[in-house]
Tab-separated table of C-alpha atoms in Angstrom:
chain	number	residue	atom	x	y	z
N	1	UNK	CA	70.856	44.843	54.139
N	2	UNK	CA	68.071	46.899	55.312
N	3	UNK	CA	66.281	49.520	53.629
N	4	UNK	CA	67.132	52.771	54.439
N	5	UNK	CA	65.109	55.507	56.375
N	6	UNK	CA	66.311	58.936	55.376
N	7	UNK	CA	64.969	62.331	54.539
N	8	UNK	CA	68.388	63.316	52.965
N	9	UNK	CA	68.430	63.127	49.083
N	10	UNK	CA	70.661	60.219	47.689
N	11	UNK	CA	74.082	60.510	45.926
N	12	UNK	CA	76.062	58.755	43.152
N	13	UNK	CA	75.617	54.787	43.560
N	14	UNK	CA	78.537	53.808	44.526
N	15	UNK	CA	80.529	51.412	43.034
N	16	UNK	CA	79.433	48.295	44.745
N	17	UNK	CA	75.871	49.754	43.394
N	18	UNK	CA	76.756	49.896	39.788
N	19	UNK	CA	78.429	46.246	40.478
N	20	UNK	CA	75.140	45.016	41.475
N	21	UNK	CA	73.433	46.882	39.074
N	22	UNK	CA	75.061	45.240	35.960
N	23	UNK	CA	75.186	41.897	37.405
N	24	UNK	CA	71.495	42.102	37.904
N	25	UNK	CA	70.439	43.220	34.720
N	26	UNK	CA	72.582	40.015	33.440
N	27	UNK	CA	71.307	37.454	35.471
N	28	UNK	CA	68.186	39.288	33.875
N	29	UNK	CA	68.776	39.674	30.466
N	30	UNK	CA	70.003	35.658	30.686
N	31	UNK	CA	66.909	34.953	32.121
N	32	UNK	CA	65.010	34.927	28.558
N	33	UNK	CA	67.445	32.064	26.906
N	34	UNK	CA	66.123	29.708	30.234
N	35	UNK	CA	62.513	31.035	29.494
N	36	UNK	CA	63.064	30.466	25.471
N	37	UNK	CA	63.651	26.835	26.584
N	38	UNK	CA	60.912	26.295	29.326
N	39	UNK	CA	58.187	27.503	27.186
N	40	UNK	CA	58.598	25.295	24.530
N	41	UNK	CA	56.578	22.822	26.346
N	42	UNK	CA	55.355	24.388	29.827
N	43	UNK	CA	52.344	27.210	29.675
N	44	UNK	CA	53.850	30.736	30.707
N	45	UNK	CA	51.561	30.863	33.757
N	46	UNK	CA	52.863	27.786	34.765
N	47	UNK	CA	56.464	28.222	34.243
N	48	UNK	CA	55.531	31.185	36.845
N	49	UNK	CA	54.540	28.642	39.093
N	50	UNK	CA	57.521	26.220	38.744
N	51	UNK	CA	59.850	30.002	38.760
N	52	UNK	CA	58.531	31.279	41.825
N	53	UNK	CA	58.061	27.910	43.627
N	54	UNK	CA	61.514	26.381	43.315
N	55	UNK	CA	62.909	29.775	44.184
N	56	UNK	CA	60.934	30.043	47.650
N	57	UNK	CA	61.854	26.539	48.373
N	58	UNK	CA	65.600	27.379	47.709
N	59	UNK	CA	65.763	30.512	49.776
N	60	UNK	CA	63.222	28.822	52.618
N	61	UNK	CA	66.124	26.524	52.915
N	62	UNK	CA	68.979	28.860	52.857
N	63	UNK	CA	67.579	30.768	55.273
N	64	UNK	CA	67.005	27.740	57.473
N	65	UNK	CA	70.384	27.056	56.968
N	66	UNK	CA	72.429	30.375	57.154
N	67	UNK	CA	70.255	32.605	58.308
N	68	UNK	CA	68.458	35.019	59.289
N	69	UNK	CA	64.966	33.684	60.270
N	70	UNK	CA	62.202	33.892	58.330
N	71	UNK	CA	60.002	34.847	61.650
N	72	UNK	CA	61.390	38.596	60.688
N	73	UNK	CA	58.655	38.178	57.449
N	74	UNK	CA	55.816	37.262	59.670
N	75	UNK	CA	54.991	40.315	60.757
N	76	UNK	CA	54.723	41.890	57.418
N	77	UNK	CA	52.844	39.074	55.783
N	78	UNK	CA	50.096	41.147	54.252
N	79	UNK	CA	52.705	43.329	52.813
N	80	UNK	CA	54.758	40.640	51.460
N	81	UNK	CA	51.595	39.281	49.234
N	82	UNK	CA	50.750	42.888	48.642
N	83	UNK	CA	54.652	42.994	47.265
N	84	UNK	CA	54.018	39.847	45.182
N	85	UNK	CA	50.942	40.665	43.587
N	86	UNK	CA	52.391	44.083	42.228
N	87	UNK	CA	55.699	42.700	42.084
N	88	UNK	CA	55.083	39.181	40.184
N	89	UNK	CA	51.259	38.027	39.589
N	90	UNK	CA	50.117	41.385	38.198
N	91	UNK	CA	53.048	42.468	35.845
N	92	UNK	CA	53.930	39.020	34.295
N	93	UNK	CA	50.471	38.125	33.867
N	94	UNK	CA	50.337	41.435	31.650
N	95	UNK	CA	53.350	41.041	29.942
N	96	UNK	CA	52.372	37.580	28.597
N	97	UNK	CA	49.073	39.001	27.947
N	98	UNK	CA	50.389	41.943	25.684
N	99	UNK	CA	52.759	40.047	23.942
N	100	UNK	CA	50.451	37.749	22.619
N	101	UNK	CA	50.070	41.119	20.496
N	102	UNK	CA	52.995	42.930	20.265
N	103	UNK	CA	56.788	42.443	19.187
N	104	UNK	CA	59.189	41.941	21.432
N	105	UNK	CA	60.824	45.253	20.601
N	106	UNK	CA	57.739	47.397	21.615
N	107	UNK	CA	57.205	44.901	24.717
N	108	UNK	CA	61.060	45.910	25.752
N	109	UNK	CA	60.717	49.741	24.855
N	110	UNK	CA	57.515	49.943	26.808
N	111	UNK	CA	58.995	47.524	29.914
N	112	UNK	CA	62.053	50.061	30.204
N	113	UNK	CA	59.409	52.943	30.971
N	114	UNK	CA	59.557	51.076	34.460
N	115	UNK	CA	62.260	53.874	35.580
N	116	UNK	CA	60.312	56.480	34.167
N	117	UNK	CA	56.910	55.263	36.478
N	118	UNK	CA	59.061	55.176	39.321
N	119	UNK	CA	60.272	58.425	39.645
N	120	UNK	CA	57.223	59.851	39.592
N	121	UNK	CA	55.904	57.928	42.154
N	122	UNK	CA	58.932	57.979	44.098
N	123	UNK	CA	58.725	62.119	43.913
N	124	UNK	CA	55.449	61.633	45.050
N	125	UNK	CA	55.690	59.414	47.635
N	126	UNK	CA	59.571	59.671	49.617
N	127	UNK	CA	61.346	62.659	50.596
N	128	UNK	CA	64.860	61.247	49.029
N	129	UNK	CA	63.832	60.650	45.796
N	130	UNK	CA	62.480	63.567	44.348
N	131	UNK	CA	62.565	64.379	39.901
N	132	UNK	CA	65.979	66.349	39.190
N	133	UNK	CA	67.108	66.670	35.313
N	134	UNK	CA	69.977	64.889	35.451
N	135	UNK	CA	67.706	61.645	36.195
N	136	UNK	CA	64.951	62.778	33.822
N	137	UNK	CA	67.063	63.091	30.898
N	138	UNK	CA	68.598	60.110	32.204
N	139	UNK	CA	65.496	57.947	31.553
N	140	UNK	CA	64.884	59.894	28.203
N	141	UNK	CA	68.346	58.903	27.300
N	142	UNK	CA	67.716	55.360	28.337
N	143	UNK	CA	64.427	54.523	26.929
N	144	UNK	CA	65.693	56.187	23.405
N	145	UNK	CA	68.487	54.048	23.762
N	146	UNK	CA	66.505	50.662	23.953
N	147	UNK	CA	64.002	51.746	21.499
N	148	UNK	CA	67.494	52.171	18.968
N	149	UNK	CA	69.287	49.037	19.596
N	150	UNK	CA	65.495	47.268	19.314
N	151	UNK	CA	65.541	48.843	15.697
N	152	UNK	CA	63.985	47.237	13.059
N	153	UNK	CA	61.953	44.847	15.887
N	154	UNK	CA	60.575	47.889	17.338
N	155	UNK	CA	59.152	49.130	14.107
N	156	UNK	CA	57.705	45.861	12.783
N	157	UNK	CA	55.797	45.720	16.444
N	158	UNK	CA	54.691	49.102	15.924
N	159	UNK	CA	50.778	48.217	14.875
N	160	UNK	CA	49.633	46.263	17.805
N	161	UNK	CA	46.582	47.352	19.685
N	162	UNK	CA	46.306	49.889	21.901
N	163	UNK	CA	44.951	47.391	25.198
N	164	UNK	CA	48.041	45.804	24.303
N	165	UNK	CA	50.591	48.685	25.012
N	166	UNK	CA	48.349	49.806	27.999
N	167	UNK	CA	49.107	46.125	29.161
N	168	UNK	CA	52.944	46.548	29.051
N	169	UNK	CA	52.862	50.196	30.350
N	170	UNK	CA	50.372	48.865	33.328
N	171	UNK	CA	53.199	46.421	34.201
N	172	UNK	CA	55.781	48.634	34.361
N	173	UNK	CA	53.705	50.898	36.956
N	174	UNK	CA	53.000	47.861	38.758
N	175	UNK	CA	56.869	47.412	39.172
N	176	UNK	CA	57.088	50.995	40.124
N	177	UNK	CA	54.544	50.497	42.801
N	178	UNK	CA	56.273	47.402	43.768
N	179	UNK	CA	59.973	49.319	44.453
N	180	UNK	CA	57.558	51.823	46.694
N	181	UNK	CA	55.945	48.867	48.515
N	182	UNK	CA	59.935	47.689	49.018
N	183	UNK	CA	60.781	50.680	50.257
N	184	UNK	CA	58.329	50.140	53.487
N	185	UNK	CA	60.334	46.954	54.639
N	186	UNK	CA	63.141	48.735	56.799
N	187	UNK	CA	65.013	46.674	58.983
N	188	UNK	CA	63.772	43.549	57.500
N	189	UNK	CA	67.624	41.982	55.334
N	190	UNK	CA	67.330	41.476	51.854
N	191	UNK	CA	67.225	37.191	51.927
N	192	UNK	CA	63.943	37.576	54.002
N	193	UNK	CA	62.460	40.098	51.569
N	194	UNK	CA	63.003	37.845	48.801
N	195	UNK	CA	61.662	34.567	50.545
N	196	UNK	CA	58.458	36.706	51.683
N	197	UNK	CA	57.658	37.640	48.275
N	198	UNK	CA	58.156	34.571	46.639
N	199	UNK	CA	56.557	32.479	49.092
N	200	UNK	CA	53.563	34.600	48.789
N	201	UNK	CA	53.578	34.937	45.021
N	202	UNK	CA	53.618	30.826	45.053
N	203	UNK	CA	50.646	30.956	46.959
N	204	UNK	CA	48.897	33.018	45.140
N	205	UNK	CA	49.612	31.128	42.225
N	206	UNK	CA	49.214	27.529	43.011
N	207	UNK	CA	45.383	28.238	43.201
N	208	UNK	CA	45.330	30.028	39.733
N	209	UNK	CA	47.304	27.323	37.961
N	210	UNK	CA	45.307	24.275	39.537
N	211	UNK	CA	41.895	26.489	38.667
N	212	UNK	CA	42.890	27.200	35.346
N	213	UNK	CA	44.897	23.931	34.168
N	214	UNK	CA	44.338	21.255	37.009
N	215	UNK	CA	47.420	19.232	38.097
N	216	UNK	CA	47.211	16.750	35.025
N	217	UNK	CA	50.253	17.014	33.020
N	218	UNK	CA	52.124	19.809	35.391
N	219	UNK	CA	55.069	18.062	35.180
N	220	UNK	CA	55.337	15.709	32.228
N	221	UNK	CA	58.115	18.118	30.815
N	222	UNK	CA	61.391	16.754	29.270
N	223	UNK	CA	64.704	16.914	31.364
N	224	UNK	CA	66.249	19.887	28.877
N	225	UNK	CA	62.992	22.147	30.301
N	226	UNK	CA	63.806	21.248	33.357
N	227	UNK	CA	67.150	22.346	33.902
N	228	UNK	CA	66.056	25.469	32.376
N	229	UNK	CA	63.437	25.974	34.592
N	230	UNK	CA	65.795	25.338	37.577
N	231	UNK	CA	68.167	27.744	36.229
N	232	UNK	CA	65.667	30.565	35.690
N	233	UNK	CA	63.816	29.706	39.404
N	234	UNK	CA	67.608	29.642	41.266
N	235	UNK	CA	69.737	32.127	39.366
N	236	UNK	CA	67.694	34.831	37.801
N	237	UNK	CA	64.976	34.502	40.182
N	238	UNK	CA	65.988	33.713	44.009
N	239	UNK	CA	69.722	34.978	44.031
N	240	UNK	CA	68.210	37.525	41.360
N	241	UNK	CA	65.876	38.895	43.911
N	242	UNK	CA	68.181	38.574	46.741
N	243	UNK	CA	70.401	41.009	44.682
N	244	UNK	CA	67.422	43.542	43.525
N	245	UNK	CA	66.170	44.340	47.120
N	246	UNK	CA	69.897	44.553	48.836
N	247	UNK	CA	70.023	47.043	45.761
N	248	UNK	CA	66.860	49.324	46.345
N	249	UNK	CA	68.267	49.235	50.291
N	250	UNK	CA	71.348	50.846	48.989
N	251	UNK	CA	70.944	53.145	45.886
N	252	UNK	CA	67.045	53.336	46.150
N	253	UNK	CA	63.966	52.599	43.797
N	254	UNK	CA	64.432	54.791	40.979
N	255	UNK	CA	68.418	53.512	40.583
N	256	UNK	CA	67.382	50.018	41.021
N	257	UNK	CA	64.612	50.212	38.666
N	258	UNK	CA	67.401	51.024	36.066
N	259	UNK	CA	67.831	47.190	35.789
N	260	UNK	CA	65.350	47.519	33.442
N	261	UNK	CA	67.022	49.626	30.894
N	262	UNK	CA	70.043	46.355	30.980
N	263	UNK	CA	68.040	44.196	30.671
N	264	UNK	CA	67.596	44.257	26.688
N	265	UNK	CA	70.952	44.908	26.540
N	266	UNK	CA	72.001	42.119	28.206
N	267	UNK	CA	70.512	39.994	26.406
N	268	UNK	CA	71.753	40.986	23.885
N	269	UNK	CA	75.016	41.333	24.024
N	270	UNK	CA	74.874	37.554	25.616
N	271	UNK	CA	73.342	36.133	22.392
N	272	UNK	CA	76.411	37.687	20.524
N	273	UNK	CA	78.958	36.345	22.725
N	274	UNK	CA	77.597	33.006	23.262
N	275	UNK	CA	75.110	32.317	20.599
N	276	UNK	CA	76.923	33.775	17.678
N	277	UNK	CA	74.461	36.050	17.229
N	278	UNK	CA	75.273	39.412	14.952
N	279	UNK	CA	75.882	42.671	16.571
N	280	UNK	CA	74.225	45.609	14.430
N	281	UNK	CA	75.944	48.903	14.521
N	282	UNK	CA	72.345	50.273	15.747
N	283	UNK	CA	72.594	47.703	18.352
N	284	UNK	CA	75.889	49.390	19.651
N	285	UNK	CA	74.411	52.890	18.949
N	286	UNK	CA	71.406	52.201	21.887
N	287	UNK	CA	73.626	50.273	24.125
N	288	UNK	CA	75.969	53.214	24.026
N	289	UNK	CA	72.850	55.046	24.487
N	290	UNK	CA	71.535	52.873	27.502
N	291	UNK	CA	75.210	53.668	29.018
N	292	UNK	CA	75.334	57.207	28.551
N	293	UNK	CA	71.771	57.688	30.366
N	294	UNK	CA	73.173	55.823	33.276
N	295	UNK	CA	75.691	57.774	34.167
N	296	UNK	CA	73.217	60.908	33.466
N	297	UNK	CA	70.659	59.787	35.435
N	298	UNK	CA	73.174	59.231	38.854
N	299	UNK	CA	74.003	63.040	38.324
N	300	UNK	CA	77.908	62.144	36.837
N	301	UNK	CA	77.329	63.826	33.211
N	302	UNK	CA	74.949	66.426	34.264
N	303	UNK	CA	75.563	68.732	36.930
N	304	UNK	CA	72.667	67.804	39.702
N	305	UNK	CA	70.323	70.705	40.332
């Protein structure tokens, strides 16, 4: 689906949105146990490599095989590695750098100020988009809600330093910038979108990985990592992707940056139902939280103004 080019402001996401929404932000939130597994033995850097890679091969190959051509990319090639360098190399490269210092709690509180960052560009920058209070006490709602399920995680992270927060706040503006960047690819379908960026964000990373680890040992890992790192590159990353951009064509940036509010949440509630994992009544408290600034921030709880 192409992006859309319209002055008029967006409604409710409609229910095929919210279905891609929440689907998203589990492929998402099941992302980390693949990632728990892969970097066990494979540097984080690299396991970019091996994430990105495998998924531009896959959707290369789809596309050569369903459709449509990737000749609609070349055209937009500088914005494609523009796209992956705000999109991928700059905002993972920050995450793993802040939370060599920080919790995960703070790291997930700060990562779901991504819709926050958006909206304010997107007021800036598009004519459909523009700050309302249903969607700013939306976000509130939303980023309250993940800092209460995080809890007790999100307090013991609490005294990292401060270039470490900046880190995780500067990759949640680069994802903002990245939904803007999205934005400008109108009439280009959402398979292509996803190909271009990865296939960029490989090669910008194949240099960075060779420069800063050489090829010895890339791929001595044990077959357990490597079916997680095929499940993270084919389902959370290229049919991931696929979904995220078909998403910001339909219910725009700010509503698809809401993935990142699920996200947490996801995970979460994944680790109860399949890892035995126990649910906290906190836990419920911000999920119920997350839910409520949802529906707030798409204008159904609060009248839209």
């Amino acid at each position: 689906m192409a992006i859309a080019a319209t002055s008029a402001p967006r409604g409710p996401m409609t229910l095929a949105d919210w279905g891609q929404l929440l689907l998203l932000g589990a492929i998402w939130g099941g992302s980390f146990f693949f990632a728990r597994i892969a970097v066990a033995e494979l540097h984080p850097l690299v396991l970019v490599l091996f994430r990105v890679a495998i998924a531009a091969i896959a959707l290369q190959l789809y596309l050569g095989l369903r459709g449509p051509s990737f000749r609609l990319a070349l055209p937009h090639a500088g914005l494609f590695f523009l796209l992956a360098f705000t999109n991928n190399v700059v905002p993972f490269s920050l995450i793993f750098a802040g939370q060599t210092e920080l919790g995960a709690g703070v790291a997930s509180v700060l990562n779901a100020t991504t819709p926050f960052w958006t909206l304010i560009l997107a007021n800036a920058m598009t004519s459909d988009e523009k700050l309302s209070w249903n969607k700013l006490a939306g976000i509130a709602l939303g980023v309250a809600g993940t800092a209460v399920m995080i809890g007790p995680g999100l307090l013991a992270g609490l005294g990292g330093p401060v270039w470490a927060k900046f880190a995780l706040i500067g990759a949640s503006l680069s994802y903002g910038i990245a939904l803007m960047i999205a934005r400008r690819f109108k009439g280009v379908p959402s398979p292509v979108i996803a190909t271009g960026q990865l296939t960029a964000s490989t090669i910008i990373m194949i240099p960075i990985v060779l420069f800063t680890y050489g090829p010895a040992g890339l791929f001595s890992a044990s077959p357990p990592v490597w079916a997680a790192v095929l499940a993270l590159a084919l389902l959370s990353t290229a049919f991931a992707y696929i979904l995220y951009f078909n998403l910001v064509a339909s219910a725009g940036a700010t509503n698809a940056s809401l993935v990142t509010l699920i996200v947490p949440a996801s995970a979460m509630l994944l680790g109860f139902l399949f890892l035995g994992e126990r649910l906290e009544l906190f836990e419920i408290g911000g999920v119920v939280l997350i839910g409520l600034g949802l529906l707030t921030i798409d204008g159904r709880v609060l009248g839209r103004r």
